């Protein structure tokens, strides 16, 4: 259990509504209620707005944009490598940096998490619910020297005690852009959410030593403070602590769906992913796009789906899915 989790308290005040997350075809405009918007890959638009992030993952198929909207006016700004926006009790913050400027993967992760954790601690929205991490060459290096493992060590050092309420839900994926580019962005709010674990899986922070010196620090999902949205971490074919179905994309997709369904049930959400449940599939081999789309058409027919080319943090895993499930 992460530090301090038992001390989590519930606010008696009504929580502000969670951001809505939608996908749209490219070329959308920002509104005053836009908390953040994302383009994917090399062809994504450039906008000089702190709320805009070009994610270093190439879309497979149509290039969509992802938009987060809140029910309030949004303020935004920049501070060195960090950009932020806030409104209605919600905060978006993002750091992009070059590993070479910080002396490597571990130091860059420490730096990015240090900037984010100090920034989060300085405002009202200090409860981090969800965080995404994209780094290059995630599976390069052997054993304890794999770049993902160095990332995990730097991440926990840079986090400090800002995540003492319980780890946020997270995604960590390898990109194929500039190999030294590290992108980290988060969603935080002004009151604690509820971490949700998956009874089919060992909690990541309890992974045994074989997976690295520093276990990954994330929750499988977070029930956002109004208790009506489940923010779901990157979910793959991990059962217990082991990877299942090495090299078998179809079987990994089936196992991933069982894990996603289990998270909905454990979080108390209705079964199934409806038209308001945007999902993102990270696919290691672009040649698997058709298999992933056919699986989604059959088992997740209503959920908006964005496919991107990304490497999962264990070399034998071929696909990972994350997303959101709104109650109503
Ligand atoms: C797993 O279940 C797959 O290091 O932040 C999924 C989601 C995974 C987040 C992270 C890693 C992370 O262990 C990998």
XYZ file of C-alpha atoms in Angstrom, residues 120-260:
141
model
C 1.073 20.634 -7.762
C 1.975 21.253 -4.112
C 1.880 25.014 -4.682
C -1.810 25.195 -5.615
C -5.220 23.976 -4.517
C -5.388 21.064 -6.973
C -2.856 18.888 -5.199
C -4.485 15.491 -5.601
C -3.039 13.877 -8.711
C -5.593 11.489 -10.186
C -4.020 10.447 -13.459
C -0.612 10.727 -15.128
C 0.847 9.779 -18.538
C 4.506 9.175 -19.357
C 6.068 8.841 -22.822
C 9.746 8.092 -23.301
C 11.869 6.861 -26.174
C 13.459 3.410 -26.429
C 11.512 2.185 -23.404
C 12.745 -1.420 -23.724
C 16.358 -0.583 -24.641
C 18.976 -1.933 -22.228
C 19.125 -5.253 -20.425
C 17.858 -6.313 -17.012
C 18.087 -3.535 -14.466
C 19.514 -1.289 -17.182
C 16.370 -1.245 -19.267
C 15.395 2.371 -19.830
C 11.910 1.840 -18.354
C 13.504 0.672 -15.101
C 15.676 3.766 -14.907
C 12.547 5.808 -15.542
C 10.796 4.083 -12.595
C 13.698 4.921 -10.284
C 13.817 8.588 -11.313
C 10.027 8.864 -11.165
C 9.755 7.771 -7.553
C 12.626 10.013 -6.492
C 11.096 13.058 -8.169
C 7.601 12.394 -6.813
C 8.547 13.263 -3.267
C 5.545 12.980 -0.968
C 3.047 14.710 -3.255
C 1.563 11.325 -4.105
C 1.220 10.325 -0.442
C -2.578 10.166 -0.830
C -2.042 7.024 -2.900
C -0.461 6.722 -6.293
C -2.361 8.077 -9.288
C -3.517 5.926 -12.155
C -0.862 5.996 -14.891
C 0.275 5.077 -18.355
C 3.933 4.645 -19.356
C 4.604 4.016 -23.041
C 7.576 4.075 -25.390
C 7.494 6.486 -28.331
C 9.428 6.463 -31.604
C 10.113 10.194 -31.940
C 13.290 11.962 -30.733
C 14.762 9.221 -28.510
C 15.702 11.647 -25.716
C 12.284 13.273 -25.444
C 10.420 12.731 -22.163
C 6.786 13.852 -21.939
C 4.851 13.681 -18.651
C 1.397 15.169 -18.113
C -1.189 14.889 -15.375
C -4.706 15.630 -14.231
C -5.126 16.756 -10.610
C -7.974 18.126 -8.545
C -8.652 19.802 -5.223
C -9.792 16.755 -3.275
C -8.715 13.129 -3.058
C -9.981 10.448 -5.395
C -10.110 6.766 -4.596
C -7.407 4.451 -5.946
C -8.819 1.196 -7.331
C -6.735 -1.967 -7.623
C -7.393 -5.039 -9.763
C -7.923 -8.256 -7.776
C -6.605 -10.252 -10.767
C -3.284 -8.426 -10.556
C -0.594 -7.848 -7.972
C -0.489 -4.122 -7.262
C 2.330 -2.635 -9.316
C 4.147 -1.186 -6.285
C 4.361 -4.773 -4.931
C 5.882 -6.316 -8.055
C 8.714 -8.677 -7.091
C 12.384 -7.818 -7.629
C 12.573 -9.561 -11.017
C 10.825 -6.556 -12.610
C 13.408 -4.058 -11.445
C 14.917 -2.365 -8.411
C 12.129 0.187 -8.173
C 8.601 -1.132 -8.591
C 6.336 0.991 -10.779
C 4.403 3.514 -8.692
C 0.839 3.661 -9.993
C -2.699 2.570 -9.132
C -4.677 0.438 -11.588
C -7.427 3.083 -11.730
C -8.721 6.109 -9.849
C -12.336 6.842 -9.042
C -12.416 10.629 -9.478
C -13.773 12.597 -6.516
C -17.423 12.834 -7.614
C -17.288 9.009 -7.731
C -18.844 8.962 -11.186
C -15.794 8.588 -13.416
C -13.213 5.832 -13.401
C -9.860 6.908 -14.851
C -8.238 3.670 -15.994
C -4.472 3.133 -16.145
C -2.669 1.501 -19.006
C -3.989 -2.053 -18.786
C -2.290 -5.024 -20.383
C -2.253 -8.819 -20.238
C -0.738 -8.976 -16.764
C -2.188 -11.639 -14.436
C -0.810 -11.790 -10.914
C 2.500 -10.123 -11.639
C 3.301 -12.134 -14.768
C 2.797 -11.244 -18.408
C 0.295 -13.646 -19.990
C 0.258 -14.903 -23.612
C 3.703 -13.627 -24.635
C 3.718 -12.841 -28.346
C -0.010 -13.643 -28.864
C -1.852 -10.393 -29.617
C -5.331 -11.949 -29.773
C -4.965 -13.663 -26.410
C -3.418 -10.511 -24.896
C -6.404 -8.480 -26.052
C -8.787 -10.943 -24.405
C -6.839 -10.860 -21.140
C -6.674 -7.050 -21.279
C -10.449 -6.868 -21.655
C -10.903 -9.157 -18.640
C -8.696 -6.772 -16.656
C -10.661 -3.719 -17.873
